[in-house]
Tab-separated table of C-alpha atoms in Angstrom:
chain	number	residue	atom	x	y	z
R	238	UNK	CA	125.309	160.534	66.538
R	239	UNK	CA	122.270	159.953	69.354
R	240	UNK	CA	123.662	158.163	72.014
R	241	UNK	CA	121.204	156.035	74.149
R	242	UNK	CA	121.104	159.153	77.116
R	243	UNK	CA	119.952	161.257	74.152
R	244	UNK	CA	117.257	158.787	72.913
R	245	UNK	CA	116.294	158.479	76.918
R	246	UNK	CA	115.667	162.219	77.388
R	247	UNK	CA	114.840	163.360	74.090
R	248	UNK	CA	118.010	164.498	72.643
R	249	UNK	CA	118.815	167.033	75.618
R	250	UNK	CA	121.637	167.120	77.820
R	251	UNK	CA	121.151	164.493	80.899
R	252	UNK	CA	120.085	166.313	83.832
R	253	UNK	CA	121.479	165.829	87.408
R	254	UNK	CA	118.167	164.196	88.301
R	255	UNK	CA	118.372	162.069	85.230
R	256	UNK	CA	122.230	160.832	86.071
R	257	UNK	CA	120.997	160.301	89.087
R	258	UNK	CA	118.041	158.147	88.351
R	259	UNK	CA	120.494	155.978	85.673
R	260	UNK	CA	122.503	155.063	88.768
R	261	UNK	CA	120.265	154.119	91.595
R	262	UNK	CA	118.407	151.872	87.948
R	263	UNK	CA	122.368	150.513	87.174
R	264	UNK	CA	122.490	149.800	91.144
R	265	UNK	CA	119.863	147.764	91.356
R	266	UNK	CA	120.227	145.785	87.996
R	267	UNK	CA	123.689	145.270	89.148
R	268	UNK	CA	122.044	143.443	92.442
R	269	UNK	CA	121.594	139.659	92.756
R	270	UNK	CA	119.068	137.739	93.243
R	271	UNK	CA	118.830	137.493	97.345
R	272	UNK	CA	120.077	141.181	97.403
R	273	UNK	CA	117.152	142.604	95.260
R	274	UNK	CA	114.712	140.324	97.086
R	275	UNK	CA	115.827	142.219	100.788
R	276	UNK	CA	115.579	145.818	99.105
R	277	UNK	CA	111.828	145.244	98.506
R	278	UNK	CA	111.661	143.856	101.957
R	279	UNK	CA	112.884	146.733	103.510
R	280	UNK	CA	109.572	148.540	103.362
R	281	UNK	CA	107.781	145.245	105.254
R	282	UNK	CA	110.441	145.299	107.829
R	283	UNK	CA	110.077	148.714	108.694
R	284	UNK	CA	106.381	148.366	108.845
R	285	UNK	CA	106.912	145.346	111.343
R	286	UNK	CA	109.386	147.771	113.270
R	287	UNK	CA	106.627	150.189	113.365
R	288	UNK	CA	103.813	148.055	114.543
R	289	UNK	CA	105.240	144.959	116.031
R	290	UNK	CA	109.244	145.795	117.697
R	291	UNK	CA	108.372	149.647	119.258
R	292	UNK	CA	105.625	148.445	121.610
R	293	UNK	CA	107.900	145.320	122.375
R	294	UNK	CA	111.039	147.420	123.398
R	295	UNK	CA	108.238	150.239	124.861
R	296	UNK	CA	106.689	147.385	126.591
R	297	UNK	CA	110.687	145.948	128.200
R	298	UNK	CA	111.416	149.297	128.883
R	299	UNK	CA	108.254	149.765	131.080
R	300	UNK	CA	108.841	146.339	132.906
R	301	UNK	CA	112.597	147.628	134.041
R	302	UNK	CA	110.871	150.521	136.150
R	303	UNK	CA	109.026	150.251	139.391
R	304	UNK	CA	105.314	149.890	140.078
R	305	UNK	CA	103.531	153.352	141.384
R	306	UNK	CA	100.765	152.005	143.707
R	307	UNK	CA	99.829	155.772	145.117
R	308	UNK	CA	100.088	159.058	143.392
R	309	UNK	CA	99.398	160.180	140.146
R	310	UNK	CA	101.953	158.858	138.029
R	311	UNK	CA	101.737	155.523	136.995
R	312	UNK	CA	105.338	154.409	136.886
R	313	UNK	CA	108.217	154.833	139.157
R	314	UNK	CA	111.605	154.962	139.379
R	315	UNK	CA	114.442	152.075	137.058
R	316	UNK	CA	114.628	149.330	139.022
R	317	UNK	CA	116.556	147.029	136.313
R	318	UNK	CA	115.393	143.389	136.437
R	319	UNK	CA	113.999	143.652	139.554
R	320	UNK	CA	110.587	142.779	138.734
R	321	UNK	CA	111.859	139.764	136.574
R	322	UNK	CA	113.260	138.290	139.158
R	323	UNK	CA	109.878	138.955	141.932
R	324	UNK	CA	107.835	137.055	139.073
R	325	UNK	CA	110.599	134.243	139.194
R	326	UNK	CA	110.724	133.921	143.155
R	327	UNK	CA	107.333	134.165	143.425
R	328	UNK	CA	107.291	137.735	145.248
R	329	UNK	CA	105.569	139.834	142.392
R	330	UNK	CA	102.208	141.176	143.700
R	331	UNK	CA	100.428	138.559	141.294
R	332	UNK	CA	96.984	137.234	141.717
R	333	UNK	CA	97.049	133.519	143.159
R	334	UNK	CA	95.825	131.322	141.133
R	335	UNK	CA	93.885	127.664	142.086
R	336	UNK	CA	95.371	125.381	139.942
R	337	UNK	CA	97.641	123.525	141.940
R	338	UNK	CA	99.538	121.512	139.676
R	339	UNK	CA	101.476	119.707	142.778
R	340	UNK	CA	105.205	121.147	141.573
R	341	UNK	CA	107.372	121.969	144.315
R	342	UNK	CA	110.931	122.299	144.914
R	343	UNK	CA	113.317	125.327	143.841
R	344	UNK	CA	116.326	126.051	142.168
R	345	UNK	CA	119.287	128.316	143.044
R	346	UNK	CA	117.231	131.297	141.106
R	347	UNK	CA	113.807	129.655	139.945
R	348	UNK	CA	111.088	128.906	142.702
R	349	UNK	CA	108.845	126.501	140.958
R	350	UNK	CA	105.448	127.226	143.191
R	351	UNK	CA	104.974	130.313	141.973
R	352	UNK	CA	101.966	131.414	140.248
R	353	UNK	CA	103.960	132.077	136.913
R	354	UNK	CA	105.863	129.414	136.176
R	355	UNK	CA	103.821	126.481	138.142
R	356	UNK	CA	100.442	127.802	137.188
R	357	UNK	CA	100.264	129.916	134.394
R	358	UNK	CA	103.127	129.147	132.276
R	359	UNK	CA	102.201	125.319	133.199
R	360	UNK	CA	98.862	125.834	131.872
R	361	UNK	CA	99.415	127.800	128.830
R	362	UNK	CA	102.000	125.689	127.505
R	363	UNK	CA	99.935	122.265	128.292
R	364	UNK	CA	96.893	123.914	126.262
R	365	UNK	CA	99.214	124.820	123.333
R	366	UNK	CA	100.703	121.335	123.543
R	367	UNK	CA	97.454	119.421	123.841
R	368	UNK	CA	95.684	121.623	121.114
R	369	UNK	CA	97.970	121.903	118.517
R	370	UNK	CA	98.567	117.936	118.899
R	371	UNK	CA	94.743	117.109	118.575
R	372	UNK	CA	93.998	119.985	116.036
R	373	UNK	CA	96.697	119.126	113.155
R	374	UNK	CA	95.457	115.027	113.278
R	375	UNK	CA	91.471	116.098	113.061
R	376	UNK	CA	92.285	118.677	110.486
R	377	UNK	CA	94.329	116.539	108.988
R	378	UNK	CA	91.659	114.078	108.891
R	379	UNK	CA	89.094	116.813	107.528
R	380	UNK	CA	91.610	117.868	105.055
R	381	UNK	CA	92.065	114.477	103.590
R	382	UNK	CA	88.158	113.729	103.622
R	383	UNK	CA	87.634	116.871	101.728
R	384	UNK	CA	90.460	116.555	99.806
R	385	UNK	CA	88.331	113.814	97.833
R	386	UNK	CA	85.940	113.637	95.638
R	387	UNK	CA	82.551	112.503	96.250
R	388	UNK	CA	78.755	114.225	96.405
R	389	UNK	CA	77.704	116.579	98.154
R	390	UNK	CA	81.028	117.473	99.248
R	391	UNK	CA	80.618	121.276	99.480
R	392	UNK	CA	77.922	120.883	102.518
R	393	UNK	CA	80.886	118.718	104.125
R	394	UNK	CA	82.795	121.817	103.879
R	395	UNK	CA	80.300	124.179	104.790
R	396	UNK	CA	79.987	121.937	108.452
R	397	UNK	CA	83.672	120.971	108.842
R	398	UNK	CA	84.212	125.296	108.581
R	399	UNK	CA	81.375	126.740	110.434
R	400	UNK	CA	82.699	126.323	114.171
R	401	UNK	CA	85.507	128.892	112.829
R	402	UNK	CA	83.183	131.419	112.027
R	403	UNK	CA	81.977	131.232	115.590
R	404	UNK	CA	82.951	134.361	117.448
R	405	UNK	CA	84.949	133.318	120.870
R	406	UNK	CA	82.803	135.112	123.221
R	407	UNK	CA	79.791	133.230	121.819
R	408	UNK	CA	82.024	129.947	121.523
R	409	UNK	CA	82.837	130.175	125.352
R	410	UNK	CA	79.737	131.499	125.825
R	411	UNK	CA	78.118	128.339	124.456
R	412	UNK	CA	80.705	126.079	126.733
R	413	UNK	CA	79.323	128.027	129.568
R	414	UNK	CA	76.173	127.178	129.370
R	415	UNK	CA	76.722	124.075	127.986
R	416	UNK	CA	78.347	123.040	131.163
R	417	UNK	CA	76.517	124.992	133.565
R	418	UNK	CA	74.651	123.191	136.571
R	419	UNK	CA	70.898	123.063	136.446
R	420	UNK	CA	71.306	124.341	132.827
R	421	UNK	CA	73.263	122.600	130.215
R	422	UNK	CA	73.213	118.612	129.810
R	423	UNK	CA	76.817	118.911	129.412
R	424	UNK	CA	77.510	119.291	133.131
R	425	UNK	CA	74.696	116.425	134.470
R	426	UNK	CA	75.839	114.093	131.414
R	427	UNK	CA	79.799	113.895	132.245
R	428	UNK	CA	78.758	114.026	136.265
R	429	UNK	CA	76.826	110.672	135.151
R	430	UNK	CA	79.687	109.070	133.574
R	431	UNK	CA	82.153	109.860	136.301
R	432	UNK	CA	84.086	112.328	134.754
R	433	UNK	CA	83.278	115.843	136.064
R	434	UNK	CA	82.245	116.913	139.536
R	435	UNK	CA	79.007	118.375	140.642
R	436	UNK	CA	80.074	122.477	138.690
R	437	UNK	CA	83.157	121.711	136.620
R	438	UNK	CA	83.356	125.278	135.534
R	439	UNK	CA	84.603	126.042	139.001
R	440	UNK	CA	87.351	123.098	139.035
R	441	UNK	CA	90.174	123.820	137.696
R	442	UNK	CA	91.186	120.527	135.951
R	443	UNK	CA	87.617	119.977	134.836
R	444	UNK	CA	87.221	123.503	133.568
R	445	UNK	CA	90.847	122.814	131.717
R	446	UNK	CA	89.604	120.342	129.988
R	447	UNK	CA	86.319	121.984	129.138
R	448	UNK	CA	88.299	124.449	127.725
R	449	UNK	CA	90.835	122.206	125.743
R	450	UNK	CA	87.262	120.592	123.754
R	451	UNK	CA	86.084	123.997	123.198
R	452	UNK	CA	89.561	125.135	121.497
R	453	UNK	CA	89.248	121.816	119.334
R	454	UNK	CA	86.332	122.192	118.377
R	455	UNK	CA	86.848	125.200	116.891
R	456	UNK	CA	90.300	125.813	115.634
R	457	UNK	CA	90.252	121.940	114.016
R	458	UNK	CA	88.503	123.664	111.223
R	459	UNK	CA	91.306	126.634	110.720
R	460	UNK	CA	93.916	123.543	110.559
R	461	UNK	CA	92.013	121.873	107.723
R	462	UNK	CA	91.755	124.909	105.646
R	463	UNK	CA	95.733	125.130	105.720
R	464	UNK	CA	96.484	121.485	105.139
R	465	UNK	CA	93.763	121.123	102.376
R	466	UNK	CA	95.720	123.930	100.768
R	467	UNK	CA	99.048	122.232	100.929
R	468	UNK	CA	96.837	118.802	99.580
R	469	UNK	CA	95.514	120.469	96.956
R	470	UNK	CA	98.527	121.877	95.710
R	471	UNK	CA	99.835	118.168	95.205
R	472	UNK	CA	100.137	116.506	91.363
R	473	UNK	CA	97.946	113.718	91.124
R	474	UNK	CA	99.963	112.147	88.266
R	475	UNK	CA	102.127	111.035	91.150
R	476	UNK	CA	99.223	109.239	92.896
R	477	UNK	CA	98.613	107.194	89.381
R	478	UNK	CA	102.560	106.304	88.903
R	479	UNK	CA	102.711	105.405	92.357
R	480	UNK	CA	99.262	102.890	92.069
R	481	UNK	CA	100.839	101.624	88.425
R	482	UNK	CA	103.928	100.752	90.558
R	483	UNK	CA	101.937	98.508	93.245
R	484	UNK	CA	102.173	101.252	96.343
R	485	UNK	CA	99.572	100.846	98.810
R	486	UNK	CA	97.603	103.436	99.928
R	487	UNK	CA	99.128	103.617	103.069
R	488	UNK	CA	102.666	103.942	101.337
R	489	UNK	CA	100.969	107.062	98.703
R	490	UNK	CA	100.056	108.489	101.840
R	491	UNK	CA	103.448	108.386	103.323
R	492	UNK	CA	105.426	108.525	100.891
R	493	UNK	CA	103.548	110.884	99.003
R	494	UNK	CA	100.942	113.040	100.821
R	495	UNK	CA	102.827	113.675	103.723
R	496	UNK	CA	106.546	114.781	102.521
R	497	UNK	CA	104.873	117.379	99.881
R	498	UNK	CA	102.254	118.280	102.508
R	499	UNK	CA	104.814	119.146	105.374
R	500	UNK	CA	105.594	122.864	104.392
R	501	UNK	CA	101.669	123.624	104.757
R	502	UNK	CA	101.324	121.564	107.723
R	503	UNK	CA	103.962	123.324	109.466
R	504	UNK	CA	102.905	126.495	108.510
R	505	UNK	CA	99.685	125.728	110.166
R	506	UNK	CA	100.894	124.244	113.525
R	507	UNK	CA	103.458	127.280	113.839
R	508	UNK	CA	100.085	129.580	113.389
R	509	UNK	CA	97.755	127.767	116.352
R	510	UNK	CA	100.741	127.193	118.145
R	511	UNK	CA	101.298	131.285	118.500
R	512	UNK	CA	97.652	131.333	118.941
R	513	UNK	CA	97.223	129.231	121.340
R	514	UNK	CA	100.200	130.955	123.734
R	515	UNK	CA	98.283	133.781	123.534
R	516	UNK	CA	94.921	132.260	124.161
R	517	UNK	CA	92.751	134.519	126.906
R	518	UNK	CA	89.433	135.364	125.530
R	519	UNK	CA	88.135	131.572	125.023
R	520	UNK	CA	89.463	131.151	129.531
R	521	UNK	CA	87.522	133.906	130.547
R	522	UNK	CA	84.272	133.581	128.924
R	523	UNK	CA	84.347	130.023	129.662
R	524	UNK	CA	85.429	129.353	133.182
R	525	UNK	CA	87.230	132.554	134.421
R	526	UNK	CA	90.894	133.096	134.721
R	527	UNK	CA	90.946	132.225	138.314
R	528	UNK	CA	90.042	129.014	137.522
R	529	UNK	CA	91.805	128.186	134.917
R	530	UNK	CA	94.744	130.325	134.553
R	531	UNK	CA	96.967	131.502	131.534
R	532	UNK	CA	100.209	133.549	130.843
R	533	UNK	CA	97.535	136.301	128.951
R	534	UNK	CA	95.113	136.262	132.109
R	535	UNK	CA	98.371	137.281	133.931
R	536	UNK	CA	98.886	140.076	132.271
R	537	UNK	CA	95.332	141.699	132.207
R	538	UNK	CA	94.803	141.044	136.120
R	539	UNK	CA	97.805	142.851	136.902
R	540	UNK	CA	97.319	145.663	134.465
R	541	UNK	CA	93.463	145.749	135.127
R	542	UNK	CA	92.939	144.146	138.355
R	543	UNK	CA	93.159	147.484	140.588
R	544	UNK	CA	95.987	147.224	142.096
R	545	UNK	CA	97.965	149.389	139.365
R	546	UNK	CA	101.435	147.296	138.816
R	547	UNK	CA	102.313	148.215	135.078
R	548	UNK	CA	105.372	147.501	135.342
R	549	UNK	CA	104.826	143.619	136.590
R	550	UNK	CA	102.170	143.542	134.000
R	551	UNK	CA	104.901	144.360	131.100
R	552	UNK	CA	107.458	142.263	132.597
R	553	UNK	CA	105.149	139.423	132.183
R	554	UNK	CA	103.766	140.582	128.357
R	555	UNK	CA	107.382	140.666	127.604
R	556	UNK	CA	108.298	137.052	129.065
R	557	UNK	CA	105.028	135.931	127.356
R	558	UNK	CA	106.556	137.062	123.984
R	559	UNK	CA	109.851	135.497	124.834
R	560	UNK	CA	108.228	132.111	125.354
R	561	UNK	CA	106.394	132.472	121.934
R	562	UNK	CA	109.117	133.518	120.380
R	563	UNK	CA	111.591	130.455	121.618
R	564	UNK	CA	108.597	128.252	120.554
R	565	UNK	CA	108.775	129.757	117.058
R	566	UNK	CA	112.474	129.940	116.960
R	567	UNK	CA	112.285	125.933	117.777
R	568	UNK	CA	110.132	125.430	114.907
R	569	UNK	CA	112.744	126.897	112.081
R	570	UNK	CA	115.243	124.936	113.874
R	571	UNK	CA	114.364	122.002	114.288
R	572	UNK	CA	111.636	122.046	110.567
R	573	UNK	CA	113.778	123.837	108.259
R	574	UNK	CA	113.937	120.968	106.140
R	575	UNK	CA	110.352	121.167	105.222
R	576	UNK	CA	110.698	119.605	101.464
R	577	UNK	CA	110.446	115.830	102.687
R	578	UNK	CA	114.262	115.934	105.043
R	579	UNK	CA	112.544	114.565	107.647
R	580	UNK	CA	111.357	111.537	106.473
């Protein structure tokens, strides 16, 4: 009588490749659920490994060795943390910066006037801060306007989308001359109200907030695509229940939009959030890195500035990515519950 190996290879004998194949195919119907869901994420996570962890660990172990001013090679001998700790006291070989953000003081280890952490870690963190809080309630605001119905609705979109599209050179390029003396309106307009000096571009705060508008006015849009996702994903049978039962629209909106919109909105905040850590292009075409500063502008002055310190240059990529990635790791903490548990 056939058996079912028979039927399977034609009534031969099973091969060793063929016993072999009927076991890894027993395996992994014998798997659960989460287990089968990791083995096909194995080939992702190796991918990330490949493109993401090796220049992270290549870039620490580069920061634990010595910077080479003279010679040929670029690199010198292990030093350990050594360079970790110059950035910290303020004796790394790092461009000064002239934002002057008026902290003083130090602490057994941590000497809080210098140019990392009073200036550029200050300044990075304050632009992700300030731009991820005024991005998520304008996008959220375009979200919810295009989230409606009414005509012409698709030109909405089309405007609400189009600073996006805008390269960053040309955005900061735009800001530049926007706010230029003797050039733009920008600069004689807010001069006339009181609010900039005579060339903001070359003052730090003003420049920081030039900056800050420019990021806005940009990345707002990426925020509403995101949120309008999560809003469109939302049954409007519960919007009719919830008007049959007498809710206001201020209670559909909270009670409604926002707990099933959360997940999406998250998403999106943890996104611009990363993005805006990271931020160096939209600086330097605008106002410079020596005016306004930035963990990023860090980096490429001491790795491109001529003076040749690799190694402080990776030690302060790598405590760039450890910020970002205590940022993110506050996020899943603290928004895991992203189905409505927080309200």
């Amino acid at each position: 009588m056939a058996t079912d190996t028979d039927a399977i290879t034609g009534g031969e004998r099973p091969t060793d490749r063929d016993r072999t194949g009927n076991a890894v195919i027993n395996w992994m119907e014998s798997l659960s659920e989460a287990a089968y869901a990791y083995l096909l994420l194995i080939p992702a996570f190796a991918l990330l490994t490949l493109i993401a962890f090796y220049p992270l660990i290549s870039t620490f172990i580069t920061s634990l060795r010595e910077d080479q001013t003279r010679g040929a090679e670029p690199l010198g001998g292990f030093v350990g943390i050594d360079n970790y700790v110059d950035i910290l006291t303020g004796n790394a070989r790092l461009a000064r910066q002239f934002l002057d953000v008026t902290v003083s003081g130090s602490f057994p280890f941590l000497e809080m006037g210098t140019p990392f952490l009073q200036q550029a870690l200050f300044v990075t963190i304050a632009f992700a801060v300030i731009s991820v809080i005024f991005e998520t309630v304008i996008g959220f605001g375009q979200a919810y306007v295009l989230d409606q119905e009414f005509r012409g609705r698709r030109w909405v979109r089309v405007a609400i989308i189009l600073p996006w599209a805008v390269p960053i050179v040309i955005q900061g390029m735009i800001f530049f001359l926007m706010f230029q003396p003797e050039v733009g309106f920008g600069s004689d307009l807010m001069q006339w109200l009181g609010i900039f000096g005579a060339n903001p571009l070359a003052d730090s705060q003003d420049a920081f907030i030039i900056i800050l508008v420019a990021d806005i006015w940009k990345s707002s849009a990426f925020m509403a695509l995101l949120i309008l996702a999560g809003l469109q994903s939302v049954d409007r049978s519960l919007y009719d229940v919830a008007r049959v039962a007498g809710a206001s629209p201020w209670q559909r909106f909270k009670m409604i939009t926002l707990p099933l919109v959360m997940p999406a909105l998250l998403v999106a905040m943890l996104f611009r959030t990363m993005d805006a850590m990271r931020v160096y292009g939209l600086i330097e075409s605008t106002a410079g890195c020596t005016t306004v500063p930035s963990l990023t502008c860090l980096v490429v002055e001491a790795m491109f500035g001529g003076t040749r310190i690799y190694a402080t240059a990776a030690a302060v990529a790598f405590a760039t990515a450890l910020v970002i990635g205590l940022i993110i790791s506050l996020y899943v903490v603290f928004f895991r519950d992203t189905e409505g548990g927080l309200y």
